[in-house]
Coordinates of C-alpha atoms in Angstrom, one line a residue:
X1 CA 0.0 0.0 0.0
X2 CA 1.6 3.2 -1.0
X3 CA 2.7 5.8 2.0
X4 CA 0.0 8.9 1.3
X5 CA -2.8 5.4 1.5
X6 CA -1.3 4.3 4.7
X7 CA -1.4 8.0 5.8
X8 CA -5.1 8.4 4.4
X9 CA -6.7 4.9 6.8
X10 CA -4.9 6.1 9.7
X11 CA -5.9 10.1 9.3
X12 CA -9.3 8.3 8.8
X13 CA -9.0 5.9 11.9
X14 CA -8.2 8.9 14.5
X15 CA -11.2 11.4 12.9
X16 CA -13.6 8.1 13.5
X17 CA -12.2 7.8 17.2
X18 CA -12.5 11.4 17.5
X19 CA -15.6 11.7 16.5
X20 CA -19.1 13.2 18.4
X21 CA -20.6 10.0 20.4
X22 CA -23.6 10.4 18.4
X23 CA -21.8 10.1 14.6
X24 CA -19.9 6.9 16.6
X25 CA -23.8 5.1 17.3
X26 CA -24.6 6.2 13.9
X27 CA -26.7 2.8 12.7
X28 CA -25.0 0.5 10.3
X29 CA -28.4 -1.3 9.4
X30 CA -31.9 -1.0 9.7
X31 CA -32.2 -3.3 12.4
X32 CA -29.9 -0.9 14.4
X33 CA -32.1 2.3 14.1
X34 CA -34.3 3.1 17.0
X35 CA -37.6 4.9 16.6
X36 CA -39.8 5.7 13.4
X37 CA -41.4 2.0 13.5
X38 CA -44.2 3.6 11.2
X39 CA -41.7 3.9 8.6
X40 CA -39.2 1.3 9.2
X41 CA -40.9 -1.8 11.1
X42 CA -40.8 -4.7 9.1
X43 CA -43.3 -4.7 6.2
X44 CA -43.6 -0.6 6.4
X45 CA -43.3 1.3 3.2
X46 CA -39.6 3.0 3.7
X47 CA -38.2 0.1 4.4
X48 CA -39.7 -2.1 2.1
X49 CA -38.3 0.1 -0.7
X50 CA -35.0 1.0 0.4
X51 CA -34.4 -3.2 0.9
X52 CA -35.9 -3.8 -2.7
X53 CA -33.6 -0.3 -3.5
X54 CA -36.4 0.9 -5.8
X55 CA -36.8 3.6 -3.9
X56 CA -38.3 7.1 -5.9
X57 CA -38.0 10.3 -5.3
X58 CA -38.7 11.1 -1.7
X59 CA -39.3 13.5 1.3
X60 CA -37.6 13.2 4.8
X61 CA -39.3 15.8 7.0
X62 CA -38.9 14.9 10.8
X63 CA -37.3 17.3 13.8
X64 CA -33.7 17.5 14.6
X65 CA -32.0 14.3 15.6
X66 CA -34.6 11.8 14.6
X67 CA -32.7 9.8 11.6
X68 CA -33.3 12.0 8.5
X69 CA -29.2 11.6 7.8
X70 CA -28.6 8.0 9.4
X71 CA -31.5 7.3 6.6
X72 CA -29.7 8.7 4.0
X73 CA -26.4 7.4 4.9
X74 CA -28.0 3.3 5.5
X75 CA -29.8 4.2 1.3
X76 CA -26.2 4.7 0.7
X77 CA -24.9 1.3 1.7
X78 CA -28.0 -0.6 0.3
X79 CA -28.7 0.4 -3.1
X80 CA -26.5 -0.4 -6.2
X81 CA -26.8 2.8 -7.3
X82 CA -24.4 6.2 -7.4
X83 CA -24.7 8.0 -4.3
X84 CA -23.9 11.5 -4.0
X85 CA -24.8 14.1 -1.4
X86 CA -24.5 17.7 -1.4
X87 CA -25.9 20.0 1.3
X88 CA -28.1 22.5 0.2
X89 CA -26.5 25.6 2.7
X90 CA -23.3 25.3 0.5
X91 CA -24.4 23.7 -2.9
X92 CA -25.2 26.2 -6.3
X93 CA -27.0 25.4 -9.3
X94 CA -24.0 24.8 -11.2
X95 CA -23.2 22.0 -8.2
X96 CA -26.7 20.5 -9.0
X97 CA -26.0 20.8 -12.9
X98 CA -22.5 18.8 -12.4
X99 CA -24.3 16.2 -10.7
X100 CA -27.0 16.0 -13.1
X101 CA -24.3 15.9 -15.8
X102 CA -22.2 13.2 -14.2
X103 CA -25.5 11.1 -13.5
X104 CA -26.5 11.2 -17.3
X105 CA -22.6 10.1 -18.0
X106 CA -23.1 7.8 -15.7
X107 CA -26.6 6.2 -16.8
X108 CA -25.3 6.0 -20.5
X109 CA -21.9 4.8 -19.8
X110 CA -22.4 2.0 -16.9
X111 CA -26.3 1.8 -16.8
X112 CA -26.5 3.0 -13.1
X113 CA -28.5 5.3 -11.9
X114 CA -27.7 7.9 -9.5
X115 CA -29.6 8.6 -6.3
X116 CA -29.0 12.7 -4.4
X117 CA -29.0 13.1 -1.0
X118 CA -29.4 16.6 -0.1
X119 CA -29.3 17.9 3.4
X120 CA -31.3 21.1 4.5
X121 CA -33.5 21.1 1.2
X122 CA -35.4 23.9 2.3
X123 CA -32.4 26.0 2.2
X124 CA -32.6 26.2 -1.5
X125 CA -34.5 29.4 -2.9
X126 CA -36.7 28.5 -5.7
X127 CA -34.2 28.7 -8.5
X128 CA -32.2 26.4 -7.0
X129 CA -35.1 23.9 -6.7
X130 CA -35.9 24.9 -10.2
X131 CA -32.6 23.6 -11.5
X132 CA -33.3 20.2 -10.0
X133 CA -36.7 19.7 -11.2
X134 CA -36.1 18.4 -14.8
X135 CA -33.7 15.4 -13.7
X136 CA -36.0 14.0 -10.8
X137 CA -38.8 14.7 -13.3
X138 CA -37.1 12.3 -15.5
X139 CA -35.9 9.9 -13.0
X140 CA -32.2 10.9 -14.0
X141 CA -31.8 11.8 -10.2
X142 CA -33.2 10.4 -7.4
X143 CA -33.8 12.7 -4.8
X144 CA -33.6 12.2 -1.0
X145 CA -34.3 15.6 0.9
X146 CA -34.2 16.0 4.1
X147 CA -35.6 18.9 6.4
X148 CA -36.4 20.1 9.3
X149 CA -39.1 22.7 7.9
X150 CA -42.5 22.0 7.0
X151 CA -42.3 20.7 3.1
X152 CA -45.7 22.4 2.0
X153 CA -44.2 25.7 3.2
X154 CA -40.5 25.1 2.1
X155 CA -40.3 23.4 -1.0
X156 CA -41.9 24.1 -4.4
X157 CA -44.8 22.2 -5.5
X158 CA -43.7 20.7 -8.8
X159 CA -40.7 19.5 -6.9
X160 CA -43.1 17.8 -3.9
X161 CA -45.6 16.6 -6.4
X162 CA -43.1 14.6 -7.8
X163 CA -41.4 13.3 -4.4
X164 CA -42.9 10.8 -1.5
X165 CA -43.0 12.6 1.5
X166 CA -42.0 10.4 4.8
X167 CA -42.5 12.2 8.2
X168 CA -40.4 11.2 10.7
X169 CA -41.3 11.9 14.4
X170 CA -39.6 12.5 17.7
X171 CA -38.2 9.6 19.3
X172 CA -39.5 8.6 22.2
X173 CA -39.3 8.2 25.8
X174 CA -38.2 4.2 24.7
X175 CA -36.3 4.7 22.0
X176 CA -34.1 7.8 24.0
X177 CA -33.4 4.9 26.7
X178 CA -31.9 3.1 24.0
X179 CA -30.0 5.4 22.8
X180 CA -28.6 6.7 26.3
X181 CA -28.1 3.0 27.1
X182 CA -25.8 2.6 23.9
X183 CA -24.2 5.6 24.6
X184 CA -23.1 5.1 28.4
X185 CA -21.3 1.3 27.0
X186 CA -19.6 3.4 24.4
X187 CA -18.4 5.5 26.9
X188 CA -17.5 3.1 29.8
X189 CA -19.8 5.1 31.8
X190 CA -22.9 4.1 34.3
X191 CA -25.8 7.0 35.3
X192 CA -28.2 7.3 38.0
X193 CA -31.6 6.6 37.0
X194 CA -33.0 10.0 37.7
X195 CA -29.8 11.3 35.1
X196 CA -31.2 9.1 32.7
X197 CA -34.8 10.3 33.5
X198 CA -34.0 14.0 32.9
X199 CA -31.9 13.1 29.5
X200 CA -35.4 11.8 28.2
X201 CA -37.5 14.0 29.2
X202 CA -35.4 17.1 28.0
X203 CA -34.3 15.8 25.0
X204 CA -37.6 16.4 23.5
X205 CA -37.5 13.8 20.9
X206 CA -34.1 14.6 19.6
X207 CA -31.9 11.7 19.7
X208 CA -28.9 13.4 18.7
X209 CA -29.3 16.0 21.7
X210 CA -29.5 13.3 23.8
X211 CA -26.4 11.6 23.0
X212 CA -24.4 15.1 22.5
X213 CA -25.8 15.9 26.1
X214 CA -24.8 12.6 27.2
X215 CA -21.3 12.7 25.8
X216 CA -20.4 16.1 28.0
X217 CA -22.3 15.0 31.5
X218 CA -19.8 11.8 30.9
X219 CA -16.9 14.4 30.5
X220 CA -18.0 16.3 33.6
X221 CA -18.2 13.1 35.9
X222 CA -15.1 12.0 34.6
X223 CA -12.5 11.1 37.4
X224 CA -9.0 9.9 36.9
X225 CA -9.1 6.5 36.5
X226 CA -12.7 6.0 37.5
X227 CA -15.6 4.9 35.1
X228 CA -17.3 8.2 34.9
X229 CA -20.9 7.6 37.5
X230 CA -23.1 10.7 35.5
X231 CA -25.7 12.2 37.7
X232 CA -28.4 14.8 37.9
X233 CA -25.5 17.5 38.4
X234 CA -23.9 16.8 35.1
X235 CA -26.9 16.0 33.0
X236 CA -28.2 19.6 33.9
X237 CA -24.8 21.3 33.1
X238 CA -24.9 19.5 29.8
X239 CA -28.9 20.7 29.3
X240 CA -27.9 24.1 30.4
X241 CA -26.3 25.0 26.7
X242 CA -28.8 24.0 24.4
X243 CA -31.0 26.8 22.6
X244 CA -34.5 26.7 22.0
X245 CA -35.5 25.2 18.7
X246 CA -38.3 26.7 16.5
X247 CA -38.6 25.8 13.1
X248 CA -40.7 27.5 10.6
X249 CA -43.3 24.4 11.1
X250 CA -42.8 25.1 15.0
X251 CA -43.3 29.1 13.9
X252 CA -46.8 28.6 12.6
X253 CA -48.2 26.7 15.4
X254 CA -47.2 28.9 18.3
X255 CA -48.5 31.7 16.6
X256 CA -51.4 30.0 16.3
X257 CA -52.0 29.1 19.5
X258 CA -51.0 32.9 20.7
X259 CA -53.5 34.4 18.2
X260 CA -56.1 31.4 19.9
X261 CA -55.2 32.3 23.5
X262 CA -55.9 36.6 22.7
X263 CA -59.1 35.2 21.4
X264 CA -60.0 32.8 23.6
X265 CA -59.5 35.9 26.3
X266 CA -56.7 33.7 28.5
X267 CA -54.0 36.3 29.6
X268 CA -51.6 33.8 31.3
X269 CA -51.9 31.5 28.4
X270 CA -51.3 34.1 25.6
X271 CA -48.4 35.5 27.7
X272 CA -46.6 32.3 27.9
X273 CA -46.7 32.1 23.8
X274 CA -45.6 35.2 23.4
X275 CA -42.6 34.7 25.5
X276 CA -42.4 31.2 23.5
X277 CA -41.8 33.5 20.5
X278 CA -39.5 36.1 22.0
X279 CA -37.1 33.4 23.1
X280 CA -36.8 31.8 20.2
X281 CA -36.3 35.1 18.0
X282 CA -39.1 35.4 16.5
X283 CA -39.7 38.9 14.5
X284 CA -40.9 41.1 17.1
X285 CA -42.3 43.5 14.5
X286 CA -44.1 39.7 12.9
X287 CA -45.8 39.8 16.4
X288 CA -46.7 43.0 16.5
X289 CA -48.3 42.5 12.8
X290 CA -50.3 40.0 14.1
X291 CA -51.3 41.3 17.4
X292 CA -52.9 44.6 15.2
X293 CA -54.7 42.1 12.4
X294 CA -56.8 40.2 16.2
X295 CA -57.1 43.5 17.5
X296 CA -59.4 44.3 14.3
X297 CA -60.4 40.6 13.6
X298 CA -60.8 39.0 17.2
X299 CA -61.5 42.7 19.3
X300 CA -62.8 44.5 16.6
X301 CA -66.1 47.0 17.9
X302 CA -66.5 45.4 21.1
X303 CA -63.1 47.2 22.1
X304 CA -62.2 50.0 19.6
X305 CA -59.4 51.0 21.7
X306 CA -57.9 47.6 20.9
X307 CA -56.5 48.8 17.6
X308 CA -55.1 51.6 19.1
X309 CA -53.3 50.1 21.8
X310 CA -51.9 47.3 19.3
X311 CA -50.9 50.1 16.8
X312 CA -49.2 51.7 19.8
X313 CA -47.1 48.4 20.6
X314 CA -46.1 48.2 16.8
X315 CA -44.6 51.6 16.4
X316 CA -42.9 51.2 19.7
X317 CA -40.9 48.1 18.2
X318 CA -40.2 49.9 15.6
X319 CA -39.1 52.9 17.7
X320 CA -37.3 51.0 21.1
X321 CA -36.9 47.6 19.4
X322 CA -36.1 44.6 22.0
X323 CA -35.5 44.0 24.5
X324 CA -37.7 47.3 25.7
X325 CA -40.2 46.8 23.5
X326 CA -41.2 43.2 24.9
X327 CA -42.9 45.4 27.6
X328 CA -45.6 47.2 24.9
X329 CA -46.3 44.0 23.6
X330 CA -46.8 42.4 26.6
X331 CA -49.2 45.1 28.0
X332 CA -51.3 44.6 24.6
X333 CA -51.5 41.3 24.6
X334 CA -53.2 41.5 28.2
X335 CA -55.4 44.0 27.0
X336 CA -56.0 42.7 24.3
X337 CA -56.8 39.1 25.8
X338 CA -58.8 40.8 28.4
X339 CA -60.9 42.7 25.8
X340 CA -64.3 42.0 25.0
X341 CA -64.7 40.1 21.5
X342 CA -66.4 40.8 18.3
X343 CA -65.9 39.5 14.8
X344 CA -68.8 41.2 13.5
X345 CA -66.5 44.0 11.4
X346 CA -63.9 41.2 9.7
X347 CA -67.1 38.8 9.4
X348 CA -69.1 42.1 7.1
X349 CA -65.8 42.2 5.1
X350 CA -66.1 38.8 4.2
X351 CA -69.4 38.4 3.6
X352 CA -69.4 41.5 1.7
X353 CA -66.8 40.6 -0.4
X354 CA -68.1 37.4 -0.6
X355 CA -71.3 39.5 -2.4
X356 CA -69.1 41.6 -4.6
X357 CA -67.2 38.0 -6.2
X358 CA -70.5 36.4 -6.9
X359 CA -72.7 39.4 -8.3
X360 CA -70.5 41.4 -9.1
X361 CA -69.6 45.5 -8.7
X362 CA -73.2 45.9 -8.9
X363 CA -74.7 49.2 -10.7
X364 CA -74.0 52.3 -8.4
X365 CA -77.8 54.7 -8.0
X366 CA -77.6 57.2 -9.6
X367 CA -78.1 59.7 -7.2
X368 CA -75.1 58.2 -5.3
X369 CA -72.9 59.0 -8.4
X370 CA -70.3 61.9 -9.0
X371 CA -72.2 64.5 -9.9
X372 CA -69.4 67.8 -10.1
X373 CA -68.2 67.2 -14.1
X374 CA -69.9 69.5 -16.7
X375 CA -73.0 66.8 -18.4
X376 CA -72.7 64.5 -14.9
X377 CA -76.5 66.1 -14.0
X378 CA -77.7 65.2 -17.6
X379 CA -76.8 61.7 -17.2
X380 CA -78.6 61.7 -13.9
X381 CA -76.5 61.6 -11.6
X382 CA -76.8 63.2 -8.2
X383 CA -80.3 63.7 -9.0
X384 CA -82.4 62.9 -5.7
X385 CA -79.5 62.8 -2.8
X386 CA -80.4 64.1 0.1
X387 CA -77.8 65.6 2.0
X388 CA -77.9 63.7 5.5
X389 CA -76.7 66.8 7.2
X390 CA -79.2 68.8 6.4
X391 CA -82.0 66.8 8.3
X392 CA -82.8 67.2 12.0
X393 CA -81.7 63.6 12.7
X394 CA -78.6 64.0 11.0
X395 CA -79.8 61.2 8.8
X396 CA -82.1 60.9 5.7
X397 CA -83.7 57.4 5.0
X398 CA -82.9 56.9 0.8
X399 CA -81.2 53.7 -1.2
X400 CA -77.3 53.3 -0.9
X401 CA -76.7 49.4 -2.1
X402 CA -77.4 48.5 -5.7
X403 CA -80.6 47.7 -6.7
X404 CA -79.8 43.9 -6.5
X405 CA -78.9 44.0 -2.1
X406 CA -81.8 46.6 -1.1
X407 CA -82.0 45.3 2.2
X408 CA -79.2 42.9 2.7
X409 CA -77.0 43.8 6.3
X410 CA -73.5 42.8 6.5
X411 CA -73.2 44.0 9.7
X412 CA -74.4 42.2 12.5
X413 CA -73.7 43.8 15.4
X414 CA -72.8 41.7 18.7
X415 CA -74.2 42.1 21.9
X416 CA -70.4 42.7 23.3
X417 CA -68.7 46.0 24.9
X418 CA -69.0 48.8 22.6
X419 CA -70.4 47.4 19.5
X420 CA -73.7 46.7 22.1
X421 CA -73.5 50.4 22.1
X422 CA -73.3 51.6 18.8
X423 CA -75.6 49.3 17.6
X424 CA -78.5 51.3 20.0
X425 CA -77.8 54.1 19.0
X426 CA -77.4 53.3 15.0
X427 CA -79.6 55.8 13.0
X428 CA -81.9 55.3 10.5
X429 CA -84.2 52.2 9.7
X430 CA -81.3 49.6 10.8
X431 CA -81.4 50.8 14.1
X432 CA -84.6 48.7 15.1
X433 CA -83.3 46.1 13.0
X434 CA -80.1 45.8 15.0
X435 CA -81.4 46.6 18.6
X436 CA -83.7 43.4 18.1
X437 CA -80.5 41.6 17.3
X438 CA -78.7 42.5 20.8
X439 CA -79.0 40.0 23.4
X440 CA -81.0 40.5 26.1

């Protein structure tokens, strides 16, 4: 074996000893892979096709640390085909072209085809996903993505239309143990029971946090020429370091269920998502967007005041920015949570809308038209306003829907806070209409 071979194995050997505990446990087979029994128990459809190795085009979407990768890298030691894996934070298009290129040499000179494992797909912008379209279209390229980020959001649709899309899910409470258990004989170390307890239950799913946090409370316990004993001690000063995770999928369901809490008029509740958010760096001015579109939607009339004081928070993130400014969104989400509710205004909007797509503009009266151009008054327009201003009431009782809605109400006023209010004291014919509409 030459010298720069012998160099080569070795160099290999110590980067292999060296190695993170959890690329060490990597599984070498299917059998060896813990968790995602929906996808990979026996007879189940991912592992049925990576055994056969006719595996299409295909998906991985799972959280951090729950096999996306060790997936990947088992396809790559099963199938006869040409692996090749890029990640998409450093690939280009022209690295996507080369491999296309080298996978159509490949296909017409050796009659293998070529499968493309790329890492963080929803890291590539829509060009890049463009490039790759017409060589998984053709079958030229297999791909196997994997991400993080929900697929519907994060990859284009002619790309997911023509992929199988696998969720993996957090590990378990059971499939951690195992894990933890591998990890403490690759170590040489023993833990306390209540360690391994608090591994599982902070982990949150993540197998490779596990490990990781497992590998450094076996560093801290570590005595000279001792097996290393972890305890709760160590597993809480390897905890201590890792950061909140909150992934675009993750994104989109705790605003939801802040936007549900402000509605659902639970203070505590809509407090605790909003520091959810803040921790994990969400946008402050995103929250602030969305804390002004419920003050119209979910507060609306009920509380007028609600807009204001949400319009208020916004400008002051704009204008102290965090941290200050987590204080003016804090006091609007309690007022705002605390608020009286009404829909009534977003639920008009809609409906009328919903009028205008169906029938149309509609024909405005003519004596609602613009009358001030030279010839309007010929055409009849103007003719027949009353001016409201000019009537004792302050109101006049004439026609100002088309012909088609005479008498259809959008609004619907609710018997809640203000809204109660203004609808007693609407003028004109609706105003019996809508006090028989308040609740008693």
């Amino acid at each position: 074996m030459p010298d720069q071979d012998l160099f080569a194995a070795a160099a290999a050997d110590q980067l292999a000893r060296q190695a993170p505990l959890a690329a060490r446990l990597r599984p070498a087979t299917l059998d060896e892979v813990v968790g995602q029994e929906h996808l990979l128990g026996r007879g189940k459809p991912l592992r049925s096709l990576i055994e056969a190795d006719r595996l299409s085009s295909v998906i991985l979407w799972g959280p951090p640390g729950t096999g996306k990768t060790t997936l990947a890298q088992l396809i790559a030691h099963t199938t006869a085909k040409a692996y090749v894996q890029l990640s998409a934070v450093t690939a280009t298009v022209k690295d996507v072209r080369e491999v296309a290129a080298a996978a159509q040499d490949r296909l017409g000179q050796y009659d293998q085809g070529t499968i493309l494992f790329l890492d963080e797909v929803h890291r590539f912008n829509k060009a890049q996903q463009d490039a790759l379209l017409p060589s998984v279209e053709s079958g030229l390229l297999v791909l196997v993505g994997a991400t993080t980020e929900n697929p519907y959001f994060e990859v284009n649709p002619p790309l997911l239309s023509r992929s199988t899309l696998f969720r993996l899910e957090p590990l378990g409470d059971a499939a951690i143990a195992t894990l933890l258990e591998r990890g403490l004989r690759a170590e040489g170390a023993t833990a306390t029971p209540e360690a391994l307890e608090l591994l599982v239950e902070r982990c949150g799913g993540d197998g490779r946090h596990a490990l990781t946090s497992l590998e450094v409370a076996c560093a801290l316990a570590a005595q000279a020429g001792e097996p290393p004993v972890v305890g709760v001690d160590e597993v809480e000063a390897a905890l201590g370091t890792k950061a909140l995770r909150y992934g675009r999928d993750e994104h989109y369901d705790v605003v939801s269920a802040y936007i549900k809490s402000v509605r659902g008029s639970d203070p505590d509740a809509a407090l605790y998502w909003l520091a959810v958010m803040l921790e994990s760096g969400e946008d402050a001015r995103f929250i602030a967007r969305r804390m002004v579109i419920l003050a119209s939607e979910d507060v609306g009339l009920a509380d007028p005041m609600g807009l204001v004081v949400a319009d208020a928070a916004a400008r002051a993130v704009e204008f102290v920015g965090l941290p200050e400014a987590q204080l003016a969104l804090a006091q609007a989400t309690v007022y705002l949570a605390t608020a009286p509710k009404s829909n009534r205004a977003a639920v008009g909007i809609w409906e009328a809308r919903q009028a205008v797509r169906e029938r149309g503009g509609g024909a405005v009266p003519l004596h609602l038209r613009d009358a001030h151009y030279r010839g309007a008054r010929d055409l009849g327009h103007g003719k027949g306003y009353r001016y409201p201003h000019d009537a004792d009431a302050g109101w006049v009782a004439q026609q100002y829907l088309p012909d088609e809605l005479i008498g259809h109400r959008f609004w619907e006023p609710s018997a809640h806070g203000y809204e109660a209010d203004l609808a007693e004291r609407a003028p004109g014919p609706d105003a019996e209409h809508h006090d028989q509409r308040r609740a008693p």
